[in-house]
């Protein structure tokens, strides 16, 4: 079996007369690359013949920094990985440390964490819908629609944690502080607003024939190929496989939640399906948050009361898998005693999804390559670590 | 928009399965010397680099294991004893997950590339190579990924100082004997 699929290079023009390939550089500073990402395309006319992605422009040495900081200090770096969903990244990080140190988390804190993680997911998916709409050509309209709800979510984060994008709200053993007094009321109001926002974007984009025609049948992907390339998250689910770590290997209180993994019989993993999958998932996240608000204990501790001043962890290793907003957010953690991790490795979903870009864009038009990149929903902070 | 369809597409055993079963299945592969132990989250198989491809062949092709997904590749600097590579695998067909540990020497140890079995290994191995100095035999594109193309330092080695960038720029002096 060959690793790389046979390249579908021959264009009609090439079959008849000789052409000269041209090299186009896109990025690192380019609005369509969603951050500092560079790709060098070799094109034959309008058709992409080869693509070489270049990453690392945002490399900050997350893993080295984590090794050199106390378990609690290092957390501030981790919400800067997927900076659209800081709460979710923190959640994965503290889960890794808790697994190493065998620390219990109060039940109320688990519910709060899930609420925050799901709000982050909605937040991140809103950014995708807005930015992707802009990639395809709705200009600023989808962006502005998405920003309305994102602002409200960030306002709530600010009220809860004191910061909007990088809340540093989770703690090893719980969360930093209890929810503000009127949180439940505000959160329920916010969910109504979010649902309205999703419907607006749904109408604006899914209801637009040009948008749908542009995205359908573009870069379809089979489930087997997606698995082989290490693709996870909404992109894997858009190929028709109902696999979500929140159901497959449940953590926190997800095993008590009732939610569905969106599915349609005609899913084929193309750009439209990826868009549709994220849109549909947001409704499910709203359902999860509502159940958390209904079921969570109304009082009690939100932080384990038996924590030492300095966290010292025994020898051990763990690989925590977390359903991040982009896919499997894995944290490999190793401790050799002491107050610092010996090794902490981030398996970042954007990194792995982006590694499949080359295969997806070969054979497509240059203009479509931009849309395919947009449909991967990468966050460069997470790709480059 | 209907989003809560029910389908038969959920993998048959998508839930985590008992680890004891998996350990027995792995031991049944036979013929490959290995040590099986447990981490906090997974079964760990410790194996020499020379047996890695044979083990992965078996893990991937035996229908009762069917590990079809490479989650993660991670280097660990265990100096002075050496270095280690950690592979995390998962099976969408059976729901099993495990960790493979491959101990190596220090310097630039050679390890067979898994890109032939898992195309997902491509970027993972490039990252481990530049961060630790591993050489993956058979990798189709062994260039730097996150670091500069012509920068041949290995920042995640324990001997590499935290502020190497400042050392390079001449702002700080590194530990004795450290050069870039």
Tab-separated table of C-alpha atoms in Angstrom, chain A residues 1 3-4 37-38 52-57 59 63-65 67-69 98-102 202 206 225 227-232 236 239-245 247-250 255 260-265 276 279-281 283-284 287 313-321 328 330-332 334 336 341-343 345-348 350-352 354-356 383-385, chain B residues 1-11 13-16 37-42 44 46 60 68-82 84 86 88 90-93 95-99 101 114-128 131-132 138-141 143-147 149 154-163:
chain	number	residue	atom	x	y	z
A	1	UNK	CA	0.000	0.000	0.000
A	3	UNK	CA	1.329	6.012	1.792
A	4	UNK	CA	0.663	8.959	-0.402
A	37	UNK	CA	0.722	30.387	8.446
A	38	UNK	CA	2.525	30.137	5.148
A	52	UNK	CA	4.086	22.832	1.080
A	53	UNK	CA	2.807	24.166	4.414
A	54	UNK	CA	5.223	26.073	6.619
A	55	UNK	CA	4.423	26.491	10.309
A	56	UNK	CA	6.257	27.551	13.426
A	57	UNK	CA	5.981	31.340	13.145
A	59	UNK	CA	6.274	28.806	18.232
A	63	UNK	CA	6.436	22.457	26.352
A	64	UNK	CA	9.810	23.804	27.457
A	65	UNK	CA	8.134	26.547	29.461
A	67	UNK	CA	8.795	21.882	32.151
A	68	UNK	CA	10.411	24.918	33.760
A	69	UNK	CA	7.415	26.162	35.714
A	98	UNK	CA	-5.052	15.820	38.435
A	99	UNK	CA	-4.543	12.458	36.813
A	100	UNK	CA	-0.845	12.495	37.756
A	101	UNK	CA	-1.414	13.784	41.275
A	102	UNK	CA	-4.637	11.798	41.876
A	202	UNK	CA	-27.637	29.407	9.437
A	206	UNK	CA	-26.824	27.711	4.647
A	225	UNK	CA	-8.404	8.344	5.028
A	227	UNK	CA	-8.304	8.358	10.439
A	228	UNK	CA	-5.060	7.475	8.654
A	229	UNK	CA	-4.118	11.151	8.469
A	230	UNK	CA	-4.886	11.659	12.157
A	231	UNK	CA	-7.846	13.960	11.629
A	232	UNK	CA	-10.210	14.257	14.589
A	236	UNK	CA	-13.711	13.443	11.283
A	239	UNK	CA	-17.044	12.098	7.181
A	240	UNK	CA	-19.938	10.243	8.790
A	241	UNK	CA	-18.239	8.601	11.761
A	242	UNK	CA	-20.038	9.412	14.999
A	243	UNK	CA	-16.973	9.567	17.190
A	244	UNK	CA	-16.613	12.124	19.905
A	245	UNK	CA	-14.316	11.720	22.906
A	247	UNK	CA	-18.979	9.915	24.319
A	248	UNK	CA	-16.228	7.455	23.386
A	249	UNK	CA	-14.065	7.978	26.470
A	250	UNK	CA	-16.175	10.239	28.692
A	255	UNK	CA	-21.296	10.597	30.900
A	260	UNK	CA	-26.280	13.732	20.104
A	261	UNK	CA	-23.461	13.636	17.634
A	262	UNK	CA	-24.888	15.339	14.546
A	263	UNK	CA	-25.286	13.016	11.606
A	264	UNK	CA	-26.853	13.062	8.145
A	265	UNK	CA	-27.075	10.106	5.783
A	276	UNK	CA	-22.631	21.934	8.821
A	279	UNK	CA	-23.089	24.562	13.147
A	280	UNK	CA	-25.057	21.544	14.377
A	281	UNK	CA	-22.680	20.852	17.251
A	283	UNK	CA	-26.965	23.347	19.410
A	284	UNK	CA	-25.734	20.252	21.232
A	287	UNK	CA	-28.183	21.364	25.407
A	313	UNK	CA	3.545	14.906	42.279
A	314	UNK	CA	4.735	11.296	42.436
A	315	UNK	CA	6.352	9.468	39.546
A	316	UNK	CA	3.939	8.569	36.811
A	317	UNK	CA	2.747	9.227	33.317
A	318	UNK	CA	-0.651	9.781	31.724
A	319	UNK	CA	-2.075	10.584	28.334
A	320	UNK	CA	-5.204	12.701	28.698
A	321	UNK	CA	-7.497	12.918	25.704
A	328	UNK	CA	-8.573	15.461	20.101
A	330	UNK	CA	-4.187	15.276	23.979
A	331	UNK	CA	-1.850	15.995	26.857
A	332	UNK	CA	0.949	13.540	27.551
A	334	UNK	CA	5.169	12.647	32.838
A	336	UNK	CA	9.408	12.313	38.199
A	341	UNK	CA	6.338	18.274	35.260
A	342	UNK	CA	9.237	16.316	33.767
A	343	UNK	CA	7.606	16.309	30.353
A	345	UNK	CA	3.468	17.234	25.464
A	346	UNK	CA	0.528	18.740	23.653
A	347	UNK	CA	-1.052	16.691	20.898
A	348	UNK	CA	-2.754	19.560	19.239
A	350	UNK	CA	-5.107	21.810	14.700
A	351	UNK	CA	-1.551	20.579	14.135
A	352	UNK	CA	-2.723	17.146	13.042
A	354	UNK	CA	-3.385	20.898	9.210
A	355	UNK	CA	-0.924	18.156	8.273
A	356	UNK	CA	-3.639	16.802	5.968
A	383	UNK	CA	-0.462	24.465	15.777
A	384	UNK	CA	2.797	26.150	16.695
A	385	UNK	CA	2.630	25.691	20.485
B	1	UNK	CA	-31.953	21.824	10.716
B	2	UNK	CA	-32.185	18.258	11.981
B	3	UNK	CA	-29.060	17.384	13.830
B	4	UNK	CA	-30.064	14.557	16.134
B	5	UNK	CA	-30.291	11.676	13.747
B	6	UNK	CA	-29.563	8.248	15.140
B	7	UNK	CA	-27.457	5.982	13.036
B	8	UNK	CA	-25.527	2.781	13.188
B	9	UNK	CA	-22.322	4.648	12.462
B	10	UNK	CA	-21.039	4.618	16.004
B	11	UNK	CA	-18.071	2.236	16.154
B	13	UNK	CA	-16.984	-0.769	20.793
B	14	UNK	CA	-16.358	2.927	21.036
B	15	UNK	CA	-16.206	2.851	24.824
B	16	UNK	CA	-13.016	2.202	26.641
B	37	UNK	CA	3.037	-2.322	32.329
B	38	UNK	CA	0.375	0.268	33.129
B	39	UNK	CA	0.400	4.051	33.197
B	40	UNK	CA	-2.336	6.109	34.873
B	41	UNK	CA	-4.396	6.009	31.682
B	42	UNK	CA	-3.124	3.271	29.363
B	44	UNK	CA	2.340	0.598	28.186
B	46	UNK	CA	8.170	-1.236	26.273
B	60	UNK	CA	-2.434	-2.802	13.088
B	68	UNK	CA	-5.809	2.150	13.015
B	69	UNK	CA	-5.082	5.568	14.501
B	70	UNK	CA	-1.794	7.058	15.685
B	71	UNK	CA	-2.723	9.670	18.255
B	72	UNK	CA	0.549	11.107	19.291
B	73	UNK	CA	4.301	10.731	19.169
B	74	UNK	CA	6.266	12.254	21.983
B	75	UNK	CA	9.950	12.274	22.790
B	76	UNK	CA	11.233	12.274	26.358
B	77	UNK	CA	14.787	13.124	27.390
B	78	UNK	CA	15.672	10.653	30.151
B	79	UNK	CA	19.289	11.733	30.351
B	80	UNK	CA	21.717	10.496	31.488
B	81	UNK	CA	20.093	7.090	30.802
B	82	UNK	CA	19.038	7.950	27.266
B	84	UNK	CA	12.507	7.589	24.900
B	86	UNK	CA	6.204	7.418	23.336
B	88	UNK	CA	-0.052	6.516	21.571
B	90	UNK	CA	-6.109	3.960	19.370
B	91	UNK	CA	-8.412	1.612	17.556
B	92	UNK	CA	-11.666	2.936	16.179
B	93	UNK	CA	-12.793	-0.631	15.560
B	95	UNK	CA	-11.981	0.969	21.278
B	96	UNK	CA	-8.610	-0.059	22.738
B	97	UNK	CA	-5.852	2.448	23.333
B	98	UNK	CA	-2.259	1.868	24.324
B	99	UNK	CA	1.150	3.437	24.653
B	101	UNK	CA	7.668	3.166	24.781
B	114	UNK	CA	5.987	4.876	11.131
B	115	UNK	CA	4.877	6.955	8.133
B	116	UNK	CA	4.452	3.720	6.159
B	117	UNK	CA	1.860	2.487	8.625
B	118	UNK	CA	0.316	5.785	9.691
B	119	UNK	CA	0.576	8.834	7.409
B	120	UNK	CA	-0.323	10.860	10.531
B	121	UNK	CA	3.179	10.128	11.837
B	122	UNK	CA	4.682	12.555	9.302
B	123	UNK	CA	4.506	15.804	11.257
B	124	UNK	CA	4.722	14.144	14.670
B	125	UNK	CA	8.059	12.604	13.730
B	126	UNK	CA	9.386	15.793	12.200
B	127	UNK	CA	8.589	17.559	15.450
B	128	UNK	CA	10.243	14.883	17.608
B	131	UNK	CA	13.049	18.908	19.295
B	132	UNK	CA	15.155	15.934	20.470
B	138	UNK	CA	12.505	6.135	6.032
B	139	UNK	CA	10.783	9.449	6.687
B	140	UNK	CA	9.851	11.017	3.335
B	141	UNK	CA	10.482	14.641	4.304
B	143	UNK	CA	13.085	18.737	7.485
B	144	UNK	CA	12.578	21.060	10.420
B	145	UNK	CA	8.922	21.829	11.029
B	146	UNK	CA	8.467	24.329	13.853
B	147	UNK	CA	12.023	25.641	14.082
B	149	UNK	CA	14.984	25.411	8.478
B	154	UNK	CA	17.200	20.436	20.027
B	155	UNK	CA	15.382	22.677	22.494
B	156	UNK	CA	13.528	20.031	24.490
B	157	UNK	CA	16.700	18.276	25.609
B	158	UNK	CA	17.264	18.869	29.303
B	159	UNK	CA	20.764	20.186	28.548
B	160	UNK	CA	19.297	22.977	26.422
B	161	UNK	CA	18.891	26.154	28.516
B	162	UNK	CA	15.530	27.868	28.770
B	163	UNK	CA	16.858	31.172	27.505
